[in-house]
CSV table of C-alpha atoms in Angstrom, one decimal:
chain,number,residue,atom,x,y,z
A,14,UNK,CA,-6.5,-36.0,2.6
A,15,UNK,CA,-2.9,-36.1,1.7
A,16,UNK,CA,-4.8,-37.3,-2.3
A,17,UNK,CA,-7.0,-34.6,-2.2
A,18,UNK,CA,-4.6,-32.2,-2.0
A,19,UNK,CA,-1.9,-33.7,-4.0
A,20,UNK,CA,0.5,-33.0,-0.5
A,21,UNK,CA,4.0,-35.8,-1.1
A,22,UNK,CA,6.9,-35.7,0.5
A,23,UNK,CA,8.8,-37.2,3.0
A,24,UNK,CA,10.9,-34.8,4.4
A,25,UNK,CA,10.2,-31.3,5.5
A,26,UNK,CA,11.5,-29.6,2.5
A,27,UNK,CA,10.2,-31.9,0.2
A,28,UNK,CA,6.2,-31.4,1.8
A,29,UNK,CA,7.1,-28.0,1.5
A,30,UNK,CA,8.1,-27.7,-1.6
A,31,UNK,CA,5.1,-29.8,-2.3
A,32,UNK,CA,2.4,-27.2,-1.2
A,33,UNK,CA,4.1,-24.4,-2.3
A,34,UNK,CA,4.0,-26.2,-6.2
A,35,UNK,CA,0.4,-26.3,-5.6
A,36,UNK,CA,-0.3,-23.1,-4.5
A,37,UNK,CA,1.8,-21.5,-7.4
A,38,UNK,CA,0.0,-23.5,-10.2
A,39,UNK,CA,-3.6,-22.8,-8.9
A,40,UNK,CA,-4.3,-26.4,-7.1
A,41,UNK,CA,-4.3,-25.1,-3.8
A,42,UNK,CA,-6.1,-21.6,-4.0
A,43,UNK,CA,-5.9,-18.7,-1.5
A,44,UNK,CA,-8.0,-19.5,1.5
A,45,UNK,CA,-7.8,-23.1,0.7
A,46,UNK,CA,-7.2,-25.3,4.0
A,47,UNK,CA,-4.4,-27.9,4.6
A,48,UNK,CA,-4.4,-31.0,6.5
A,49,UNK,CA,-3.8,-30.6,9.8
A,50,UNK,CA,-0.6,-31.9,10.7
A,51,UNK,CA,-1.4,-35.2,12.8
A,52,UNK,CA,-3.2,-36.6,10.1
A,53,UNK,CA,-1.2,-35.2,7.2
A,54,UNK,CA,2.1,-37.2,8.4
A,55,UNK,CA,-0.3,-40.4,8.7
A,56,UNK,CA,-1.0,-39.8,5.5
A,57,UNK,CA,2.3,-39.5,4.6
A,58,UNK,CA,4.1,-41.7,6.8
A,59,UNK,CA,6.1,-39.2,8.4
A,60,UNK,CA,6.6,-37.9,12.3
A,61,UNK,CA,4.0,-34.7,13.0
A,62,UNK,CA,7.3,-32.8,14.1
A,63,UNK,CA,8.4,-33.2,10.1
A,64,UNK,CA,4.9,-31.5,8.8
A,65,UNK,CA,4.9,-28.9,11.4
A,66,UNK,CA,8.4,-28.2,10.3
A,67,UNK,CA,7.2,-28.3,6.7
A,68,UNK,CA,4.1,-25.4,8.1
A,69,UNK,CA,6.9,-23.6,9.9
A,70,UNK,CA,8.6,-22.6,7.2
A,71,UNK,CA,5.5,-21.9,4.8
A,72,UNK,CA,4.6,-19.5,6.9
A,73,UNK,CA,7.6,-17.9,7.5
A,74,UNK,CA,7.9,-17.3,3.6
A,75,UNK,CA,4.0,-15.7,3.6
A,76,UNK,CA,2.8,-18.8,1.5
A,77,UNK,CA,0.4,-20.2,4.4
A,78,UNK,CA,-1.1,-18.5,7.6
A,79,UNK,CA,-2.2,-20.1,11.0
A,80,UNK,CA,-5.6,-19.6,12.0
A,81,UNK,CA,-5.9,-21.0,15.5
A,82,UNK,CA,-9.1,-23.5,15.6
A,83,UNK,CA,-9.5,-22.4,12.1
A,84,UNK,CA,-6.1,-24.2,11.4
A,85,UNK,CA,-3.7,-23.8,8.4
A,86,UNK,CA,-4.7,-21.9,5.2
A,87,UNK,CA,-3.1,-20.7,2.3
A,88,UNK,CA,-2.7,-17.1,2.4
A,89,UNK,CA,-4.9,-14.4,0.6
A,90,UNK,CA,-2.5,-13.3,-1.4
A,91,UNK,CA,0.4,-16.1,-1.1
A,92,UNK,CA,3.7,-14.7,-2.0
A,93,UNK,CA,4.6,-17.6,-4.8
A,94,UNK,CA,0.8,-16.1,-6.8
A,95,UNK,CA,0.5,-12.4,-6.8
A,96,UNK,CA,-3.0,-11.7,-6.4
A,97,UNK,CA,-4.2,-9.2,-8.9
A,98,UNK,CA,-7.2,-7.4,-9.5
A,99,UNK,CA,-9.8,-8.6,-11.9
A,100,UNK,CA,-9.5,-8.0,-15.3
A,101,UNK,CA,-11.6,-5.2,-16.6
A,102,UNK,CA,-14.5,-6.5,-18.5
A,103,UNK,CA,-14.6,-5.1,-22.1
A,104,UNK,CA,-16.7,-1.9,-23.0
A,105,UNK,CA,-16.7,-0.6,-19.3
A,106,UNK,CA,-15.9,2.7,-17.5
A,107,UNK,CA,-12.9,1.8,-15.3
A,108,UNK,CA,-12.9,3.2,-12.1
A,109,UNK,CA,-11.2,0.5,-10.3
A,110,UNK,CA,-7.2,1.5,-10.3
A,111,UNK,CA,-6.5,3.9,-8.7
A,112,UNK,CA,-4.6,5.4,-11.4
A,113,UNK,CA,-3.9,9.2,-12.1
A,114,UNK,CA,-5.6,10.8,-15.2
A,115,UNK,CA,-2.9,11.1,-18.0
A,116,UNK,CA,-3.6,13.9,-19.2
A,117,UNK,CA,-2.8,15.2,-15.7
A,118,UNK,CA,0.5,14.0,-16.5
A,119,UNK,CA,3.9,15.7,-17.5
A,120,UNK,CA,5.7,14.4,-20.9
A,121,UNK,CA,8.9,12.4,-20.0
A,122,UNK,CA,11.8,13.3,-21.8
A,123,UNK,CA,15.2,11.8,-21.3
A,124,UNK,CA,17.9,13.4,-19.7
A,125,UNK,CA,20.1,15.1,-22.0
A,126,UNK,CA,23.7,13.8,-20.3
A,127,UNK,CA,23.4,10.1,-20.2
A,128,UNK,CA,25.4,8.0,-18.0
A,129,UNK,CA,29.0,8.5,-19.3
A,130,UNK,CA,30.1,4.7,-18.8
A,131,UNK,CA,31.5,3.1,-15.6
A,132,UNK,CA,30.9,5.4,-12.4
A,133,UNK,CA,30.9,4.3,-9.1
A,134,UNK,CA,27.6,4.3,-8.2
A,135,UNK,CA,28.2,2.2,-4.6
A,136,UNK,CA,30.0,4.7,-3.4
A,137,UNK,CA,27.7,8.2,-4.8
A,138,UNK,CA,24.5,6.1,-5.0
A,139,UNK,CA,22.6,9.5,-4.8
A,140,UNK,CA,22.6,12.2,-6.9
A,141,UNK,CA,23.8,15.5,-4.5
A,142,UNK,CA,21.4,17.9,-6.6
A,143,UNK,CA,18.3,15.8,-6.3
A,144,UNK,CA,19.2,15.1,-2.6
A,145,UNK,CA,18.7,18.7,-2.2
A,146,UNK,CA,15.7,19.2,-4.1
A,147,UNK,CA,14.5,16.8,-2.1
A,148,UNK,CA,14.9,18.5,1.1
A,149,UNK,CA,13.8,21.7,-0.2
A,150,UNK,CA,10.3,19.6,-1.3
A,151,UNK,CA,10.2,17.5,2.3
A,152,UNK,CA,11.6,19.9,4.7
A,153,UNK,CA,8.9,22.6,4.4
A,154,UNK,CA,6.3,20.5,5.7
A,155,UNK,CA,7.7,19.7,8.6
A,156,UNK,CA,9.8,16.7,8.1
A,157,UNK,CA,13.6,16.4,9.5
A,158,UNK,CA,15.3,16.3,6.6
A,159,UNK,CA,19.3,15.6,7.7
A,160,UNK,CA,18.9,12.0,6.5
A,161,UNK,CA,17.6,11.3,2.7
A,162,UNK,CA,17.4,8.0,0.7
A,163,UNK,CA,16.2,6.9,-2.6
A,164,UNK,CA,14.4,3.9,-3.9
A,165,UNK,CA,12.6,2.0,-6.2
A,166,UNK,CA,9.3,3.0,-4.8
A,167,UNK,CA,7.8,2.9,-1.6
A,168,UNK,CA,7.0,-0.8,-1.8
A,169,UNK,CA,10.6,-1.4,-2.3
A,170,UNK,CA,11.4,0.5,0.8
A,171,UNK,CA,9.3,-0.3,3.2
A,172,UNK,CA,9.9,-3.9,1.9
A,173,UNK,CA,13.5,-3.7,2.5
A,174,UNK,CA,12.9,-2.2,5.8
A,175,UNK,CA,10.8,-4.4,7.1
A,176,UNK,CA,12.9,-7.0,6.2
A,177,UNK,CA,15.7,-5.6,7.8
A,178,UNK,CA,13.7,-5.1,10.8
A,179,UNK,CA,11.4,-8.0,11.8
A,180,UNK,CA,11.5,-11.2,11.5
A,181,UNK,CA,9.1,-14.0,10.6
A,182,UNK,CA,6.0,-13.8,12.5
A,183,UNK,CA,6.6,-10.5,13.9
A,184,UNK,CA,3.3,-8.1,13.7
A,185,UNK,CA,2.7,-4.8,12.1
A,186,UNK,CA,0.0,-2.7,12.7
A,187,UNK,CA,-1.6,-2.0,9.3
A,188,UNK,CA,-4.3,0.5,8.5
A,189,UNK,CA,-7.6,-1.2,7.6
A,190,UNK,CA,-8.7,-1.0,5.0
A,191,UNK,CA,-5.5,0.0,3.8
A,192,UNK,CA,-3.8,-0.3,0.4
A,193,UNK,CA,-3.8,-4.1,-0.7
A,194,UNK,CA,-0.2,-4.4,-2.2
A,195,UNK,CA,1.2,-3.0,1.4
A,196,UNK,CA,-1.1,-6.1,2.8
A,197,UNK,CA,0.1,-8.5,0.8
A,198,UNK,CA,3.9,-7.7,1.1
A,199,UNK,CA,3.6,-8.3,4.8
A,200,UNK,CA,2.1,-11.1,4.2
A,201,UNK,CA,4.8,-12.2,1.5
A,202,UNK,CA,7.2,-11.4,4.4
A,203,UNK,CA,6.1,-14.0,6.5
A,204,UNK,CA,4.6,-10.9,8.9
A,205,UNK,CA,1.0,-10.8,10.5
A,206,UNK,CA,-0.8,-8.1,9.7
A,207,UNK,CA,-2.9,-6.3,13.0
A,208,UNK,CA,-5.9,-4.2,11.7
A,209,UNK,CA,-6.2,-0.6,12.8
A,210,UNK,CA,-9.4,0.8,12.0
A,211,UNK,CA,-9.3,4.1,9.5
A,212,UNK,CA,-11.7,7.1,9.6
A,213,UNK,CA,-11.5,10.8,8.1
A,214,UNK,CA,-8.9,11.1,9.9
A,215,UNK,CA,-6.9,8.5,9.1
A,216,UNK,CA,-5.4,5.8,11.9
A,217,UNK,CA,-7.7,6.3,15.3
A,218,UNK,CA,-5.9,6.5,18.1
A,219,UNK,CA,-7.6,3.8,20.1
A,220,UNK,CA,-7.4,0.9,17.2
A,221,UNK,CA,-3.6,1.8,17.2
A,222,UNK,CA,-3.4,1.5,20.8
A,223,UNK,CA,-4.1,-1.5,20.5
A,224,UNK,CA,-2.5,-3.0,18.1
A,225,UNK,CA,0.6,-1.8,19.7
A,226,UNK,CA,-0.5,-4.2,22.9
A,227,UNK,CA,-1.2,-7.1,20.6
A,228,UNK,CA,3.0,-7.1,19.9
A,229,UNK,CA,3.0,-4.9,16.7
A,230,UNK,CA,7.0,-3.9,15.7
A,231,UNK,CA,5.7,-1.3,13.5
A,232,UNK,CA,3.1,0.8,11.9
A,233,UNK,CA,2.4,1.3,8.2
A,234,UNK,CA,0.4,4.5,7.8
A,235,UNK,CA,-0.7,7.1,5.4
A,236,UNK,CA,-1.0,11.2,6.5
A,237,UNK,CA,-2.9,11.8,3.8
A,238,UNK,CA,-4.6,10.6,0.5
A,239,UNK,CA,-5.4,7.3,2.6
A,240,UNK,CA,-5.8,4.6,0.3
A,241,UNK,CA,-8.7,3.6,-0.2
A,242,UNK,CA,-10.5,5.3,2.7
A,243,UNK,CA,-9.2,8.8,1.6
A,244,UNK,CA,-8.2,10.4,5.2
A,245,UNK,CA,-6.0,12.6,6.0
A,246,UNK,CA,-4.1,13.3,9.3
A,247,UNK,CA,-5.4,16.8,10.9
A,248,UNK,CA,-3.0,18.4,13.7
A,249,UNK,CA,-5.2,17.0,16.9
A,250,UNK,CA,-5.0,13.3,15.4
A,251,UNK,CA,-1.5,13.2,14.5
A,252,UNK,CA,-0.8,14.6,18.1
A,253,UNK,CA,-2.9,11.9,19.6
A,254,UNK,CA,-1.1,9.5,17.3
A,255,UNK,CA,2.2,10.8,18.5
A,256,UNK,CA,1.1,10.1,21.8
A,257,UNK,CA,0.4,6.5,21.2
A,258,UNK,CA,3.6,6.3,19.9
A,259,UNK,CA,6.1,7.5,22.4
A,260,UNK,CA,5.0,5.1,24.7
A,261,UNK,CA,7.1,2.6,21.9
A,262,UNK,CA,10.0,3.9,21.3
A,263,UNK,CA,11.4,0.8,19.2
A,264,UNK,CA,8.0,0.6,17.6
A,265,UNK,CA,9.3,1.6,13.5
A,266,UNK,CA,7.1,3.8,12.1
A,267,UNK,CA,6.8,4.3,8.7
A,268,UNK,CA,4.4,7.1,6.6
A,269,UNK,CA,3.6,7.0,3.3
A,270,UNK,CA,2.9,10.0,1.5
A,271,UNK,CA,2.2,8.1,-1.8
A,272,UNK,CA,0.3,11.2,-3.2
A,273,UNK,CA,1.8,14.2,-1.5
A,274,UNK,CA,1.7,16.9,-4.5
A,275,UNK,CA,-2.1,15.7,-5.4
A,276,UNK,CA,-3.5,15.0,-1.9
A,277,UNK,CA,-5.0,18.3,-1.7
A,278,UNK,CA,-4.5,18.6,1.9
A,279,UNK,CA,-1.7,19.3,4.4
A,280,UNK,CA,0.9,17.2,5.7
A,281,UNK,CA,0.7,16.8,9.4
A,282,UNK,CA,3.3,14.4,10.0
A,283,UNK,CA,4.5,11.6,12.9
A,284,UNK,CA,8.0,12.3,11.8
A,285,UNK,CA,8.5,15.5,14.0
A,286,UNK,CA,6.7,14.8,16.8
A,287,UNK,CA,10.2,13.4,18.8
A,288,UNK,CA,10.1,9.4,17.4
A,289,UNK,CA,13.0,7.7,18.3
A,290,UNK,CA,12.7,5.2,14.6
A,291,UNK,CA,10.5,7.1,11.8
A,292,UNK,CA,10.6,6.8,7.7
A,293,UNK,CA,8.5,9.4,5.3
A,294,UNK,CA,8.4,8.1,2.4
A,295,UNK,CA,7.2,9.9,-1.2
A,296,UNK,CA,6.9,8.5,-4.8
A,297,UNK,CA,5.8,10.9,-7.6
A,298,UNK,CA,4.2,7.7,-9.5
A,299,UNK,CA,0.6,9.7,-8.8
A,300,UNK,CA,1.9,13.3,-10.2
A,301,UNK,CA,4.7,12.8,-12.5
A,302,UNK,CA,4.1,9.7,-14.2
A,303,UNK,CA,3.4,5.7,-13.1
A,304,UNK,CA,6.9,4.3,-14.8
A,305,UNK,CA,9.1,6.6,-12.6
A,306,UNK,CA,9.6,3.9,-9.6
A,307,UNK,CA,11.3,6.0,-7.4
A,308,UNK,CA,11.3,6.7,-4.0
A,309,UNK,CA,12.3,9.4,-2.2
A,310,UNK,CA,12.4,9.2,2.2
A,311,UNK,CA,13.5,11.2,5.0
A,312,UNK,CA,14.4,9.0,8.1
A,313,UNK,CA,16.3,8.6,11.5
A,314,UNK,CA,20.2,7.5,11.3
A,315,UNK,CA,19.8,4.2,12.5
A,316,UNK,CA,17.0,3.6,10.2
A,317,UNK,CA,19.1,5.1,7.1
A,318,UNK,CA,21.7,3.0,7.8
A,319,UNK,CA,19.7,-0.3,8.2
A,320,UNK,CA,18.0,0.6,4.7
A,321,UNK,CA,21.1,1.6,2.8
A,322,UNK,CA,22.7,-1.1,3.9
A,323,UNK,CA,20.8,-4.0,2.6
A,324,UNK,CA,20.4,-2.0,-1.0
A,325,UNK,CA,24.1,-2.0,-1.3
A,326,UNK,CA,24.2,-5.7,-1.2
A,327,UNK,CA,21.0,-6.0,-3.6
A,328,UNK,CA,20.6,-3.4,-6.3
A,329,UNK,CA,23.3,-1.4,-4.8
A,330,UNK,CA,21.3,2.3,-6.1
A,331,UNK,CA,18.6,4.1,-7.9
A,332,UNK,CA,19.3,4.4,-11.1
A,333,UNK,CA,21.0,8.0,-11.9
A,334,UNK,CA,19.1,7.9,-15.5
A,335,UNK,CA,16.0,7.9,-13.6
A,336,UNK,CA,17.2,10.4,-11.0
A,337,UNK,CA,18.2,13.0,-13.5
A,338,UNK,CA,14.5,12.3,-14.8
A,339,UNK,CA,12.7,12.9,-11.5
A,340,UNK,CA,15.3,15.8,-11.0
A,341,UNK,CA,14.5,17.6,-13.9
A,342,UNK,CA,10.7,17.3,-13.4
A,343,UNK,CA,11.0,18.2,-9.5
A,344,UNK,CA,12.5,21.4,-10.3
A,345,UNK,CA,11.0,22.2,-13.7
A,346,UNK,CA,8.4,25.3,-13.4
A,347,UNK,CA,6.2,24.2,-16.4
A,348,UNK,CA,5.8,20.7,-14.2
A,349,UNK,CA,5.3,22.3,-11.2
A,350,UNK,CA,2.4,24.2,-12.3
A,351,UNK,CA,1.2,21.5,-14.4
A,352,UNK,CA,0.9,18.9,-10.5
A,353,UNK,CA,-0.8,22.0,-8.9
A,354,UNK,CA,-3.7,22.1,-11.6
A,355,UNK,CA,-4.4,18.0,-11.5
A,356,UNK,CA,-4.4,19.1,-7.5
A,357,UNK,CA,-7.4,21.2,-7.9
A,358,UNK,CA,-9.0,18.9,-11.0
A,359,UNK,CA,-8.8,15.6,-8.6
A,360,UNK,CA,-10.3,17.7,-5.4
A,361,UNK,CA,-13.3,19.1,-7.8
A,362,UNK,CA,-13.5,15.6,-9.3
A,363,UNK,CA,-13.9,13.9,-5.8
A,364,UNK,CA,-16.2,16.1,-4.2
A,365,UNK,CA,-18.5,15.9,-6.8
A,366,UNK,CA,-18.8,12.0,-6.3
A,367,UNK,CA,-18.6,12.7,-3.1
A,368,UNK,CA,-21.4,15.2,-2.8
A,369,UNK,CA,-23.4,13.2,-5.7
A,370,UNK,CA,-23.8,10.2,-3.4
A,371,UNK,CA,-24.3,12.4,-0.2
A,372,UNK,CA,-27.1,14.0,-2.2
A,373,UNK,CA,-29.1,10.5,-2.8
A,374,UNK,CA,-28.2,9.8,1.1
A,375,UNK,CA,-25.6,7.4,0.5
A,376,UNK,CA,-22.2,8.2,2.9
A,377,UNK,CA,-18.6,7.9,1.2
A,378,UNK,CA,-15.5,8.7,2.6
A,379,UNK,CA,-12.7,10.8,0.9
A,380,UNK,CA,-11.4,13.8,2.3
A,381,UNK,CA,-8.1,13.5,0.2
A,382,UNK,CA,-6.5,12.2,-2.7
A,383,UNK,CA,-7.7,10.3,-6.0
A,384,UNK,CA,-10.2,7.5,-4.2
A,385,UNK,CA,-13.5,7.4,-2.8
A,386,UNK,CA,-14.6,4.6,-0.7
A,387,UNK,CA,-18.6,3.8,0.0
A,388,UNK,CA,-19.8,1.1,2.4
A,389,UNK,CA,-21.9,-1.3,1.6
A,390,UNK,CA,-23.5,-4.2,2.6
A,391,UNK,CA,-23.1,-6.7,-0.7
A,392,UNK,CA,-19.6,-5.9,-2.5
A,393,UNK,CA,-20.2,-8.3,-5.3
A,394,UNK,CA,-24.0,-7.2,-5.8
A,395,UNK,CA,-22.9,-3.2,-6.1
A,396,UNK,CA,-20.2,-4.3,-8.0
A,397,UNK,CA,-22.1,-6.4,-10.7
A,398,UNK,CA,-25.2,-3.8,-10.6
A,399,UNK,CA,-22.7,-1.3,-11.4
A,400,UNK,CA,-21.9,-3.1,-14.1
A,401,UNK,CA,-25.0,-3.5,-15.7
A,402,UNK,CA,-24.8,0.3,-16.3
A,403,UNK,CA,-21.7,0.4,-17.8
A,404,UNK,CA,-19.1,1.3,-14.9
A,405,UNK,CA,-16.2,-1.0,-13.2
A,406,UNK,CA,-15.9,-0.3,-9.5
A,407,UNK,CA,-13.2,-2.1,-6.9
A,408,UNK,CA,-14.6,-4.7,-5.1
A,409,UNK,CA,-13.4,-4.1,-0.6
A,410,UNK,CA,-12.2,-7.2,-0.1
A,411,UNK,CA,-8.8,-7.5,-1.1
A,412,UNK,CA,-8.6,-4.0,0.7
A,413,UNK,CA,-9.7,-5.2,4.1
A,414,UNK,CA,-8.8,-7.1,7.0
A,415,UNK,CA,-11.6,-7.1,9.7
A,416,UNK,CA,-13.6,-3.9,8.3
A,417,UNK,CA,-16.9,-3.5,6.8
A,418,UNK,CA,-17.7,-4.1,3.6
A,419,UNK,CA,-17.3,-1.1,0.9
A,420,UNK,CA,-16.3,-0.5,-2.6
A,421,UNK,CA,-13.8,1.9,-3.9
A,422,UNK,CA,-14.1,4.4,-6.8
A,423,UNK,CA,-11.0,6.2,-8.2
A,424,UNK,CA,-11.9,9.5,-9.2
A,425,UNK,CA,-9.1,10.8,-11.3
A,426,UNK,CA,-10.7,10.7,-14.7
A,427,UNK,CA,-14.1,11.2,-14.0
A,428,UNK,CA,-15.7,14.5,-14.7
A,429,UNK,CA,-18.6,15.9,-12.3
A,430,UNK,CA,-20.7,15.6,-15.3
A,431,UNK,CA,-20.2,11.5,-14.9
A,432,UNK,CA,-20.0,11.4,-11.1
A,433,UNK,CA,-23.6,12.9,-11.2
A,434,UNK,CA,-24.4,10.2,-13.8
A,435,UNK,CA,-22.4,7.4,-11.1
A,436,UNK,CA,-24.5,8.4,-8.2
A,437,UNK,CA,-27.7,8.3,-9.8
A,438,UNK,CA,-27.1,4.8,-10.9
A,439,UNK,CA,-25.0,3.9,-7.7
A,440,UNK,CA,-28.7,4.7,-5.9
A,441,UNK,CA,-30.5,2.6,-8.4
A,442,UNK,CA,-28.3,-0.3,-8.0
A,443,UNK,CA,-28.7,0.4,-4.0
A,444,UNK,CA,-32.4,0.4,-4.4
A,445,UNK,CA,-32.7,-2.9,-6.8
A,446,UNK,CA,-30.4,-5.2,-4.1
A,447,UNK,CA,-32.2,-3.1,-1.0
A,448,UNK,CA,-28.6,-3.4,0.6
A,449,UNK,CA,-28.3,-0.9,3.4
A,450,UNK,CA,-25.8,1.9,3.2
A,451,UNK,CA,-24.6,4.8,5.5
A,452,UNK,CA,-21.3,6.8,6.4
């Protein structure tokens, strides 16, 4: 076993240094399983306590997960090979990436004062004026604003946070199907990932119930523009969500509002509703352009200082180049008028897939945002059937954890003139595999 795999080594670091080589060059693929332990240190002439060592501290850095009877695997998405998503074939209408339609998109211009040398940054990480036009963006909708911070995206928060906060083989509750970067960097963190089924609504009640019993430290959710499912929180589920939640007071929670200016719905948020540790987080990525990583969140003091701490001692701040940028654009009228007219284009473009499929009597889900998501039986034969008429469609899986089957379809450049054409062959390829379908 220990030649199949190419596993050497004789000390714990050395076998794991040996599988994590492997894994990064392709020999050991995602899924793939390892030896078991007793019969890998036969193999290798070591003690069984040495290989489970070795497994230990695999897991613990998100390159292998434990499956019980199922035994040791490389992870999905191991954190030494990024998965990706497939490479779009050539000639194809892309519809797989979630990505906001550009001509939706302000023109980035530069600031005018540049950076006038050495500043200290450390100590005024934050720019005081976009600080406060944050608050006047955030605090509106409900959101205690006393505590701000900045980042380099939300995956660079809540990475940082989670960091902070857990530790190796803690659990977080993670909305499934749920957006698959946020899966894999818990995975990448050495965490386990609990499922909590998604509807219309967003996070149901019931599935976070319990995943809160199963041990979860914290909750990565969306309010609205749920990606892929497209929910969005309405006041009675965020007030049954709330009610989960008090129960766990030490239970971080952390919201992302990834598409807040184009969600086209309102924010009914878990950050009011008397949390003891919260974090809303928003990016502009979806509204004001995909190279401005930057973060904005509102959170409680403890949590602030946990975060800001740790990005003291790595990148110390955000850019102020990049905050003058997203300053400018925040507060510019032109811009502001410009995100509430890709708001309406991205609804009317969404309901018409939406109401296209609903018309041929297939159910999809997307009450918000820039994605539609359509269950399916057979991912990979409604993804290849689309193909064969010219379209490129996400493929569930890397989405999922335990839920059904589905594909996703983002929405932002297609005009209700194509998502007729979409459903129409959507049903054809439907009626050519005979999978079954249904909301």
């Amino acid at each position: 076993m220990a030649t199949q795999y190419g596993i050497t080594g004789t000390t714990a670091k050395g076998i794991a240094a040996s599988v994590e080589r492997a894994v990064a060059e392709g020999a050991l693929g995602p899924e793939a399983p390892l030896p078991p332990v007793r019969r890998l240190a036969d193999d290798l002439g070591v003690s069984p306590g040495t290989v489970a060592t070795a497994y230990k501290e695999l897991r613990q850095r998100g390159i292998v997960v434990t499956r019980g009877r199922g035994g040791t695997v490389v992870a999905p998405a191991p954190s030494v090979a990024s998965r990706r998503p497939p490479r779009v074939p050539e000639g194809l209408r892309d519809l797989s990436g979630g990505h906001p339609d550009p001509a939706q998109l302000p023109a980035l211009v530069p600031p005018s004062r540049l950076s006038p040398g050495v500043r200290a940054h450390r100590s005024a990480p934050r720019l005081t004026r976009l600080e406060e036009a944050v608050r006047e963006w955030v605090g509106p909708d409900g959101v205690p604003v006393d505590q701000v911070t900045f980042a380099h995206g939300a995956l660079d928060l809540i990475g940082r946070l989670l960091s902070v906060e857990l530790r190796p083989g803690d659990a977080v509750a993670m909305e499934d199907p749920g957006y698959h970067h946020l899966l894999d960097l818990v995975t990448a963190l050495g965490l386990r990932s609990v499922p909590v089924a998604v509807d219309d609504e967003g996070l149901r009640p019931d599935a976070l119930h319990e995943a809160l019993r199963a041990g979860a430290r914290a909750v990565v959710c969306s309010p609205r523009a749920q990606n892929p499912y497209g929910g969005r929180f309405s006041a009675a589920r965020r007030d049954a969500l709330v009610d989960v939640l008090r129960d766990r007071p030490d239970v971080l929670v952390v919201e992302n509002d990834h598409a807040s200016a184009v969600a086209n719905a309102p924010l009914h948020t878990l950050a009011g509703g008397g949390l003891r540790r919260w974090v809303h987080v928003r990016t502009v990525s979806k509204f004001l352009g995909t190279d401005l990583r930057w973060a904005a969140a509102a959170c409680d003091a403890t949590t602030l200082a946990r975060h800001d701490g740790r990005l003291l001692l790595t990148s110390g701040w955000v850019s102020h180049l990049l905050q003058e940028i997203v300053h400018g654009l925040l507060t510019d009228d032109g811009t502001r008028a410009l995100v509430a007219r890709a708001r309406e284009t991205y609804a009317l473009r969404r309901g018409a897939l939406v109401d296209g499929l609903g018309e041929r009597g297939i159910g999809a889900h997307g009450s918000s945002g820039m994605n539609v998501w359509v269950p399916v039986r057979d991912e990979s034969a409604v993804v290849n059937g689309l193909r064969s008429y010219g379209w490129w469609v996400a493929a569930g899986a890397r989405f999922r954890l335990s839920s059904a089957p589905g594909v996703r379809i983002s929405v932002a450049e297609l005009e209700p003139a194509d998502a007729a054409r979409l459903a129409s062959d959507f049903a054809a390829v439907l009626g050519e595999s005979e999978a079954t379908y249904g909301g």
